[in-house]
PDB file of C-alpha atoms in Angstrom:
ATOM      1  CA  UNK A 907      13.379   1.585  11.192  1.00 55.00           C
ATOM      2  CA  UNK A 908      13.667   4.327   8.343  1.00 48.00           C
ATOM      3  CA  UNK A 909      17.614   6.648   9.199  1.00 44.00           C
ATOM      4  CA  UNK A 910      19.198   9.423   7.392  1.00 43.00           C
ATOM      5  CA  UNK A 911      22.330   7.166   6.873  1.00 43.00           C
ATOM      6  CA  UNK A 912      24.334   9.760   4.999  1.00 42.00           C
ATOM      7  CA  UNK A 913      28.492  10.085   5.387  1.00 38.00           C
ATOM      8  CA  UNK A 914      28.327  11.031   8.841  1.00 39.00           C
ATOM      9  CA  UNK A 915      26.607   8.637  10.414  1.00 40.00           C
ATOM     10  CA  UNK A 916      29.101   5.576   9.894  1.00 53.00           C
ATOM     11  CA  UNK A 917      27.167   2.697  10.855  1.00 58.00           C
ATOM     12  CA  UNK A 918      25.956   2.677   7.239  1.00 59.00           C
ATOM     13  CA  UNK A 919      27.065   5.353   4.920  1.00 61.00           C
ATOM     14  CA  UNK A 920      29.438   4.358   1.808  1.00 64.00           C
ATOM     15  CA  UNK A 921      32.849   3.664   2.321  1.00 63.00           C
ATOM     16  CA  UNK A 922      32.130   2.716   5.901  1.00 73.00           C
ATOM     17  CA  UNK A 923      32.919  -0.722   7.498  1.00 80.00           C
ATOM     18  CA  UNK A 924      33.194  -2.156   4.039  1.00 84.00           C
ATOM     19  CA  UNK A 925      29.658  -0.634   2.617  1.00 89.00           C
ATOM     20  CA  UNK A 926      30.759  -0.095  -1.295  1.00 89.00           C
ATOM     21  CA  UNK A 927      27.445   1.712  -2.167  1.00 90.00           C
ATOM     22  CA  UNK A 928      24.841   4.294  -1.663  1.00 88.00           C
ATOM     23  CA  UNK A 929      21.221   4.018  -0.757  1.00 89.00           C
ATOM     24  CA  UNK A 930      17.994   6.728  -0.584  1.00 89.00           C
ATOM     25  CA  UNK A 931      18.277   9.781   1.528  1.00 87.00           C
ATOM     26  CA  UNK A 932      16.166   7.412   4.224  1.00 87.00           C
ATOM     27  CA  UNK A 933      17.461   4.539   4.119  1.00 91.00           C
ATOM     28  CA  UNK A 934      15.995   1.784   5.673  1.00 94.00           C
ATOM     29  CA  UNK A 935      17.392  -0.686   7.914  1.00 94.00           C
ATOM     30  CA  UNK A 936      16.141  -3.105  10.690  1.00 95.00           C
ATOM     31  CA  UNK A 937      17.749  -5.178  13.641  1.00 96.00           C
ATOM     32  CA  UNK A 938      17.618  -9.461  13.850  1.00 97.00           C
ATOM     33  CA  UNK A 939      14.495 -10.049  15.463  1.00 96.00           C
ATOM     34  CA  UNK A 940      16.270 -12.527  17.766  1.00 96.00           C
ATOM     35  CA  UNK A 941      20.042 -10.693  17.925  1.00 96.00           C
ATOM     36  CA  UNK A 942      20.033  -7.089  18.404  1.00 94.00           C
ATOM     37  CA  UNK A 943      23.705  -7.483  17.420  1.00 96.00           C
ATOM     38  CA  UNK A 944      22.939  -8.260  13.837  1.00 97.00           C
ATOM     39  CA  UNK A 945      21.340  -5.534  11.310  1.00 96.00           C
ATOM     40  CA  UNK A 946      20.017  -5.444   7.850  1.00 97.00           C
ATOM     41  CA  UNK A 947      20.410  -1.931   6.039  1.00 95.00           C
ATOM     42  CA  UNK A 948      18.649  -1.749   2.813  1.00 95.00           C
ATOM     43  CA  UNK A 949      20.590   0.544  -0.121  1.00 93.00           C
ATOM     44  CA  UNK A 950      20.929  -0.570  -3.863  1.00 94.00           C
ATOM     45  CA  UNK A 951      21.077  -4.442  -2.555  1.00 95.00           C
ATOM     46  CA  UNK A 952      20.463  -5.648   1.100  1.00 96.00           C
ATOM     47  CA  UNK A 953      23.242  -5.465   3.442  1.00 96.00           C
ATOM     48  CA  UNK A 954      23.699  -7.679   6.324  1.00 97.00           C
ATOM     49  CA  UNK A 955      26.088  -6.480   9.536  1.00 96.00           C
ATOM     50  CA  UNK A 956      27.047  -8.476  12.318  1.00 95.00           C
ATOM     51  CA  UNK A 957      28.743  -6.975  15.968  1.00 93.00           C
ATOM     52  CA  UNK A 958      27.174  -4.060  14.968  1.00 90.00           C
ATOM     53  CA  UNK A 959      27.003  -2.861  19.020  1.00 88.00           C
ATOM     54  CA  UNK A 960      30.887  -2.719  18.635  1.00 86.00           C
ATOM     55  CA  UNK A 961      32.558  -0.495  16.202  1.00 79.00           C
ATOM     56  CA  UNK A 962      34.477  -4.036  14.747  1.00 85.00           C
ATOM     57  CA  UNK A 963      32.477  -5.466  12.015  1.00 91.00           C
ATOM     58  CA  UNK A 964      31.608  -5.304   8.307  1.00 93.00           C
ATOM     59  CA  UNK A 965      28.988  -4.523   5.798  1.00 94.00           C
ATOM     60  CA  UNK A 966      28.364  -7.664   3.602  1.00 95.00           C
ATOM     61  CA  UNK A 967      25.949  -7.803   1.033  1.00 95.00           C
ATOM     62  CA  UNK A 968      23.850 -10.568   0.556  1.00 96.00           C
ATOM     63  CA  UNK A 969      21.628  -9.543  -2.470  1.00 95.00           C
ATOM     64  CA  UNK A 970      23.134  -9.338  -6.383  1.00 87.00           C
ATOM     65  CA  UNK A 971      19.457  -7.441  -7.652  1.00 74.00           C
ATOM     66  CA  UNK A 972      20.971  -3.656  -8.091  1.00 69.00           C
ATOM     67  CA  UNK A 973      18.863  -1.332  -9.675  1.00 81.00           C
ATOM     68  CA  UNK A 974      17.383   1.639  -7.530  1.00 91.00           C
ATOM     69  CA  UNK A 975      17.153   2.256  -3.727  1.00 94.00           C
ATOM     70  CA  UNK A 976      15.047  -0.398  -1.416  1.00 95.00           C
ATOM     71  CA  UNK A 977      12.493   1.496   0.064  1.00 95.00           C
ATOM     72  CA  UNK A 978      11.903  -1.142   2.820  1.00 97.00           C
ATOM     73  CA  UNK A 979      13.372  -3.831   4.950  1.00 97.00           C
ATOM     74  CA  UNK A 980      11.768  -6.707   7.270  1.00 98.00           C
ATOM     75  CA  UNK A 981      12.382  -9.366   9.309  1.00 98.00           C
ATOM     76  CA  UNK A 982      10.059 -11.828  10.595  1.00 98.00           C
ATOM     77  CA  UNK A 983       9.864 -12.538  14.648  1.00 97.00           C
ATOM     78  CA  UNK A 984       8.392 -15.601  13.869  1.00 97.00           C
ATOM     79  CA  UNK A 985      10.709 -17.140  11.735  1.00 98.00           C
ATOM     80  CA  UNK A 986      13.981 -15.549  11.876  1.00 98.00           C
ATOM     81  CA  UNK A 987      15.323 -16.899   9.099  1.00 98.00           C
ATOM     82  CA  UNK A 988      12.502 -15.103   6.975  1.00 98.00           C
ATOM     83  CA  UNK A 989      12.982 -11.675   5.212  1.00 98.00           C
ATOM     84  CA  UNK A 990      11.415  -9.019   2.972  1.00 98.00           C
ATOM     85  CA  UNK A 991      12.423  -6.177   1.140  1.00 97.00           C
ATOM     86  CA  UNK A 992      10.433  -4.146  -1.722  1.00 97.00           C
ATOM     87  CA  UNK A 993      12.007  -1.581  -3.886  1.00 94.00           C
ATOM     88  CA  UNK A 994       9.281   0.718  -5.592  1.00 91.00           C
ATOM     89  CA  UNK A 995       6.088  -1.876  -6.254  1.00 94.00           C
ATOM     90  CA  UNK A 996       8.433  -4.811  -6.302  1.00 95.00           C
ATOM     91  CA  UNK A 997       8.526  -7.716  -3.372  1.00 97.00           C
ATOM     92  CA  UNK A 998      11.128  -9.900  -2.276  1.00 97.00           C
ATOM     93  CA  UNK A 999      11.211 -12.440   0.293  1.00 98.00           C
ATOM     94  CA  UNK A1000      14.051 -14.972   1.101  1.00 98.00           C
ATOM     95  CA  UNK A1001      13.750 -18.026   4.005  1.00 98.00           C
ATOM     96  CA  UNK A1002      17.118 -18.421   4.462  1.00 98.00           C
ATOM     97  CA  UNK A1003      18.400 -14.774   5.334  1.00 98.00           C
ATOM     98  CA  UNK A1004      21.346 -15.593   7.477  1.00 97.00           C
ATOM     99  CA  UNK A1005      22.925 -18.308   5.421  1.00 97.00           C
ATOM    100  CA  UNK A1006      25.775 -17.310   3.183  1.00 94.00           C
ATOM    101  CA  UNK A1007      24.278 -16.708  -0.446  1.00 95.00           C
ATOM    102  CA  UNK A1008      20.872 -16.559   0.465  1.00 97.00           C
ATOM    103  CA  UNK A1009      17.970 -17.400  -2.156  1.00 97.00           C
ATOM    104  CA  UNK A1010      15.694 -14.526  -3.209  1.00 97.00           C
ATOM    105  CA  UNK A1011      12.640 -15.191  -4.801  1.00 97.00           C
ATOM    106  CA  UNK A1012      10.691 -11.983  -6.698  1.00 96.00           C
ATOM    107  CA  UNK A1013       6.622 -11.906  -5.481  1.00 98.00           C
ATOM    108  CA  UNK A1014       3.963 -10.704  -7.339  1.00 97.00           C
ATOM    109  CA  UNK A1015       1.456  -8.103  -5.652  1.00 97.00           C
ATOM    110  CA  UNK A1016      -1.760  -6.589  -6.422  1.00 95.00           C
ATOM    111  CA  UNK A1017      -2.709  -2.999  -6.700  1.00 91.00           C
ATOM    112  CA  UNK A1018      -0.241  -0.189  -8.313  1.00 92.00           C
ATOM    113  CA  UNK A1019       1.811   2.368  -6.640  1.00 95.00           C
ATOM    114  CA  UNK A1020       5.300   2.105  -3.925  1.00 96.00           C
ATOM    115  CA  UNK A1021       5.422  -0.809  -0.986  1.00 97.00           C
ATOM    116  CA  UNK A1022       5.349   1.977   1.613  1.00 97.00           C
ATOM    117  CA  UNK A1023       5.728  -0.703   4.400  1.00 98.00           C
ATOM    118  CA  UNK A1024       5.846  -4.429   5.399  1.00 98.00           C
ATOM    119  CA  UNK A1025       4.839  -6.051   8.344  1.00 98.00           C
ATOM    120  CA  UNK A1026       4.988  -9.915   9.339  1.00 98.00           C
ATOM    121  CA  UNK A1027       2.958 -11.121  11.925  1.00 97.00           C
ATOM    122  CA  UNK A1028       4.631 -12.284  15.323  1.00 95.00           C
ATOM    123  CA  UNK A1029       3.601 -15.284  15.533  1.00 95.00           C
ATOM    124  CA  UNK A1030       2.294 -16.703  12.182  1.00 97.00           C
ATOM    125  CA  UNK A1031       5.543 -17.151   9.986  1.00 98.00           C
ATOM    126  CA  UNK A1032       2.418 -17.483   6.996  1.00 98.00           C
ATOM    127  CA  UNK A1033       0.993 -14.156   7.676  1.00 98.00           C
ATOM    128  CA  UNK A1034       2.335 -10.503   6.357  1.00 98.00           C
ATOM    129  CA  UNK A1035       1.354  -7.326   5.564  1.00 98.00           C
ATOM    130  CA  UNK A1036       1.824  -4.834   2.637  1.00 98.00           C
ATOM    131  CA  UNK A1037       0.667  -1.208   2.432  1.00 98.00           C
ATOM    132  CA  UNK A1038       0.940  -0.520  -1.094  1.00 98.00           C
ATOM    133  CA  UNK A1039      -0.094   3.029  -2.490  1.00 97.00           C
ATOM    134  CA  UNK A1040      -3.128   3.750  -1.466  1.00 98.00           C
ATOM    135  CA  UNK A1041      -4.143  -0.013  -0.381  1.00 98.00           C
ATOM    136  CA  UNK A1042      -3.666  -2.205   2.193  1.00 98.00           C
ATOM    137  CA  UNK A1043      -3.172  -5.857   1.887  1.00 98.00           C
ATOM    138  CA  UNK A1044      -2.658  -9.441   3.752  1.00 98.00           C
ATOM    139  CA  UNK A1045      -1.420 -12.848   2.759  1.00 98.00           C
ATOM    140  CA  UNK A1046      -1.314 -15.830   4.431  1.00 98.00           C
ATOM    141  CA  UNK A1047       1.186 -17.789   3.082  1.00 98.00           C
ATOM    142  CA  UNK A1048       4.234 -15.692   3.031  1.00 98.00           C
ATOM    143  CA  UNK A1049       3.168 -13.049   0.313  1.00 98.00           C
ATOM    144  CA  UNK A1050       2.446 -16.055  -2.649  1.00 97.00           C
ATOM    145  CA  UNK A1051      -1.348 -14.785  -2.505  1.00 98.00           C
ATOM    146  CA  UNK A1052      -2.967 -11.235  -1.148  1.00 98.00           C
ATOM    147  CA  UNK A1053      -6.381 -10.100   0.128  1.00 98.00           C
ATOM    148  CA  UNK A1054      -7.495  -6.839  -0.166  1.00 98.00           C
ATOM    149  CA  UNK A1055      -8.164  -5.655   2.967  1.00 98.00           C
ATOM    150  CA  UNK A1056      -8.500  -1.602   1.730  1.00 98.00           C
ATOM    151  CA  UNK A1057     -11.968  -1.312   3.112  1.00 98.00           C
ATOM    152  CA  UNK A1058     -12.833   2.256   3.175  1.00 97.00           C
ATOM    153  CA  UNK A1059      -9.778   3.635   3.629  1.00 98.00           C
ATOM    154  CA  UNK A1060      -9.512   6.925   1.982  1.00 97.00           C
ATOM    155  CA  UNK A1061      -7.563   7.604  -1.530  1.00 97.00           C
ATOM    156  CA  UNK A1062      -4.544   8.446   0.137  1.00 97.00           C
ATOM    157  CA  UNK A1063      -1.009   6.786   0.838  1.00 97.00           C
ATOM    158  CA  UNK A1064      -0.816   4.233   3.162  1.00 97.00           C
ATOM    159  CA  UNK A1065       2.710   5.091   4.687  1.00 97.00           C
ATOM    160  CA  UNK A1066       3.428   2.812   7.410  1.00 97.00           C
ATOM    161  CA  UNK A1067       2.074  -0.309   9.314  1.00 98.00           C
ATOM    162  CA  UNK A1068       2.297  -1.414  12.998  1.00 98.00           C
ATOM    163  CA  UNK A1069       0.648  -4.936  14.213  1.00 96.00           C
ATOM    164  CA  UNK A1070      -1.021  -4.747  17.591  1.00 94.00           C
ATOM    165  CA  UNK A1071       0.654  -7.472  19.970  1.00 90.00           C
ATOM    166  CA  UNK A1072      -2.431  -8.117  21.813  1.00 88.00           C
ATOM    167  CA  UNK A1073      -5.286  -8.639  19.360  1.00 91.00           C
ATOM    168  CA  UNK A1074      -5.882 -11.279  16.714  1.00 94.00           C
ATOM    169  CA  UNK A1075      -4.695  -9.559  12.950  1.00 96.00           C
ATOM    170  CA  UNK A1076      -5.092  -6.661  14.906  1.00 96.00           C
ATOM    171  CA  UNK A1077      -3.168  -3.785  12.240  1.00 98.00           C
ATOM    172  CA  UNK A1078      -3.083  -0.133  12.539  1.00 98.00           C
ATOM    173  CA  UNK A1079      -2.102   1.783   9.478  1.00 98.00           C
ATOM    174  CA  UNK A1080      -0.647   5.542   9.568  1.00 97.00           C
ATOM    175  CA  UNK A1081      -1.982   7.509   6.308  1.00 97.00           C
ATOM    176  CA  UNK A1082      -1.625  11.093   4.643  1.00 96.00           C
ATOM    177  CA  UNK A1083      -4.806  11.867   6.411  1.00 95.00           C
ATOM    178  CA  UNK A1084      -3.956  10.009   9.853  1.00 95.00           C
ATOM    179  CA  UNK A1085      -4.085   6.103  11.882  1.00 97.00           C
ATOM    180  CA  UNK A1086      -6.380   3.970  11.330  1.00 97.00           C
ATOM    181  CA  UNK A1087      -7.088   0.459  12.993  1.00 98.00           C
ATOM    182  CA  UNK A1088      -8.708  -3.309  11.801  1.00 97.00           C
ATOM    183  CA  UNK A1089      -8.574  -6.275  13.814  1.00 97.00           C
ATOM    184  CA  UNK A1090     -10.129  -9.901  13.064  1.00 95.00           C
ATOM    185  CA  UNK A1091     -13.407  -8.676  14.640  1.00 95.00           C
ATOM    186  CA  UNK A1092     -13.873  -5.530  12.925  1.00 96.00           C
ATOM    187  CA  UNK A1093     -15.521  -5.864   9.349  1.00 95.00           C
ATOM    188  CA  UNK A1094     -13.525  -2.376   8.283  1.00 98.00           C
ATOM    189  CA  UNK A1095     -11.528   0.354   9.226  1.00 98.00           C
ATOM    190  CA  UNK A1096     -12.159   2.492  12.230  1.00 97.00           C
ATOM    191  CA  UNK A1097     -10.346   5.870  12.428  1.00 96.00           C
ATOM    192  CA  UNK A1098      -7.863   6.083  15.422  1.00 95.00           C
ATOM    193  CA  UNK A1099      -6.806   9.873  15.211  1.00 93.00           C
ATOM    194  CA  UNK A1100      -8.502  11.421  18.100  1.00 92.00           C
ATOM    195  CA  UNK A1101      -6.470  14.497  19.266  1.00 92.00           C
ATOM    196  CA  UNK A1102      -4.117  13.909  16.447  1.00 92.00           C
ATOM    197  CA  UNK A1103      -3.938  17.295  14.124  1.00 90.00           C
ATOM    198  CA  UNK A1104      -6.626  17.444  11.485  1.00 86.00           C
ATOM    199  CA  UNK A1105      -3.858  17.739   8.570  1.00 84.00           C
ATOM    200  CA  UNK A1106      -1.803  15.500  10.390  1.00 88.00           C
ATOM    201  CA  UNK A1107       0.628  13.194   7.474  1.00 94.00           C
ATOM    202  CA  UNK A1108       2.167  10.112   9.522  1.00 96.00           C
ATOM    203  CA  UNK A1109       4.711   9.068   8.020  1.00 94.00           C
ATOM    204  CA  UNK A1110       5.788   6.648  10.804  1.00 95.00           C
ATOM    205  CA  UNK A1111       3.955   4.400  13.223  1.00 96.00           C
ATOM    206  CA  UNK A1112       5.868   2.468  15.986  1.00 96.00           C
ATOM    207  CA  UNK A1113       4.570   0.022  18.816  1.00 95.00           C
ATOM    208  CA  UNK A1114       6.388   0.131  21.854  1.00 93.00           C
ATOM    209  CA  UNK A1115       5.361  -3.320  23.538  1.00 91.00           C
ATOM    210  CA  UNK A1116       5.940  -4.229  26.798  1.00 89.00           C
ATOM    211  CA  UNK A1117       5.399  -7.888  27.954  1.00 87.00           C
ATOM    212  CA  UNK A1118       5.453  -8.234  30.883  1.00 90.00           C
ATOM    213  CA  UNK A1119       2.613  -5.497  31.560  1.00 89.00           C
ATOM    214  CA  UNK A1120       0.825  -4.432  28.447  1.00 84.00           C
ATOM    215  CA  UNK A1121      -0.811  -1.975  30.170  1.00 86.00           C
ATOM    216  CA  UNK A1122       2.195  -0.259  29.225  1.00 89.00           C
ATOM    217  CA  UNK A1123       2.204  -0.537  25.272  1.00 92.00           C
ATOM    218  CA  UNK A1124       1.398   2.425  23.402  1.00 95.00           C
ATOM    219  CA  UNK A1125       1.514   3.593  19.645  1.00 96.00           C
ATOM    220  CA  UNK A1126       3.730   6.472  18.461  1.00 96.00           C
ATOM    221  CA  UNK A1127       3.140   8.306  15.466  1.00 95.00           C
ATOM    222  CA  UNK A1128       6.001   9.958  14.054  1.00 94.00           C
ATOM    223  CA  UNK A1129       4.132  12.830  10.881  1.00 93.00           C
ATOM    224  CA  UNK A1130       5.176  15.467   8.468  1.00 89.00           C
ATOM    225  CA  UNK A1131       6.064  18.619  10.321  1.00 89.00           C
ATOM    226  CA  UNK A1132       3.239  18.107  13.324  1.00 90.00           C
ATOM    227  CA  UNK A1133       6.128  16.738  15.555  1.00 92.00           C
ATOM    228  CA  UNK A1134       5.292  12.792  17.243  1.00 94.00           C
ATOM    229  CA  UNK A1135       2.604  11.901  18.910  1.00 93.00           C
ATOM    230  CA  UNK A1136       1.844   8.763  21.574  1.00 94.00           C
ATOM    231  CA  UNK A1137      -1.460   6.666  22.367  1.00 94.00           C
ATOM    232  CA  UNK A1138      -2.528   3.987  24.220  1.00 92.00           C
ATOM    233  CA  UNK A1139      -3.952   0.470  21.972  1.00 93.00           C
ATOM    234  CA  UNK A1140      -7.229   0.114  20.865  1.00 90.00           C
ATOM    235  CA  UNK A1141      -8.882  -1.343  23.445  1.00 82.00           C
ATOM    236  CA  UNK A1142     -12.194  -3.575  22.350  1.00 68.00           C
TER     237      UNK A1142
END
């Protein structure tokens, strides 16, 4: 969910279908959990498209925050009229994301350092996930309160978060130093990087879920220069 979207790729670069301004070199951007024809691109403000499978629509923003580039964007399955997005160590969520002027309300979070990633919960509206620096944390009631869920994770970034569709709070978490996995039945962390390289960065970690047969779902990890790399789940 993380695109180069720089001038020549015109879903979102500036001065395309109406977007006015710039964002980071990866910008991030997500689809409507519900409406793969609708997408949220996250620059200076949040950006909301819609017909975006046609080359006939518009940027429109519907944030008036500024400042510097969000770092991450995300939409809740559960509640699609839910919505995050963090710039730096800063959290915002609104519940009303595809009215016209919707409400944004600023969240406090524990811990110091950059929201690397967010992740809501696919079937608990209440329940979301932040990797923030080095830390990993839950709420569960819509990012008003966090736990601490760190464990003994190293002293690394936390770069990315993927929820397992198939377990109970089931989370893995890709890290400078690899993926890691914690579930409601697991009192910490267990390391999930067999056969990944030893200096392996991940930068990106992706479920691919199928439904019908999960047998099917796997984890890809997408790192820093050691190419992408697939898995099946953990599997209690």
């Amino acid at each position: 969910r993380k695109y180069n979207m720089g001038s020549e790729h015109q879903v979102g670069g500036n001065g395309a279908h109406g977007m006015n301004e710039e964002g980071g070199w990866v910008t991030p951007f997500c689809l409507h959990e519900g409406n793969s024809d609708i997408m949220f691109s996250g620059m200076k403000n949040v950006w909301r498209a819609i017909g975006v499978t046609s080359n006939n629509f518009s940027w429109e923003k519907i944030t008036e925050s500024g400042g510097g580039n969000i770092h991450v964007v995300e939409h809740s399955p559960a509640n699609h009229n839910l919505f995050f997005y963090a710039r730096s160590g800063q959290l915002f969520r609104t519940e009303n994301v595809m009215d016209a002027d919707p409400e944004w309300l600023s969240l406090s979070t524990p811990g110091s350092g950059n929201i690397f990633d967010i992740q809501t919960y696919p079937t608990d509206e209440n329940v979301v996930f932040i990797a923030k620096g080095s830390k990993v944390f839950i709420s569960e009631d819509k990012g008003f309160n966090w736990t601490d869920i760190t464990g003994s994770l190293p002293d690394v970034n936390m770069n990315s978060l993927a929820i397992h569709p198939n377990s109970e709070l089931g989370v893995f978490v890709g890290s400078d130093v690899g993926v890691y996995y914690r579930d409601a039945f697991l009192d910490d962390w267990e390391m999930f990087s067999v056969g990944l390289p030893v200096d392996a960065s991940v930068n990106e970690i992706e479920i691919y879920h199928n439904p019908a047969d999960p047998e099917e779902d796997v984890i890809r990890a997408g790192t820093y220069g050691r190419g992408m790399w697939s898995s099946p789940l953990w599997q209690d």
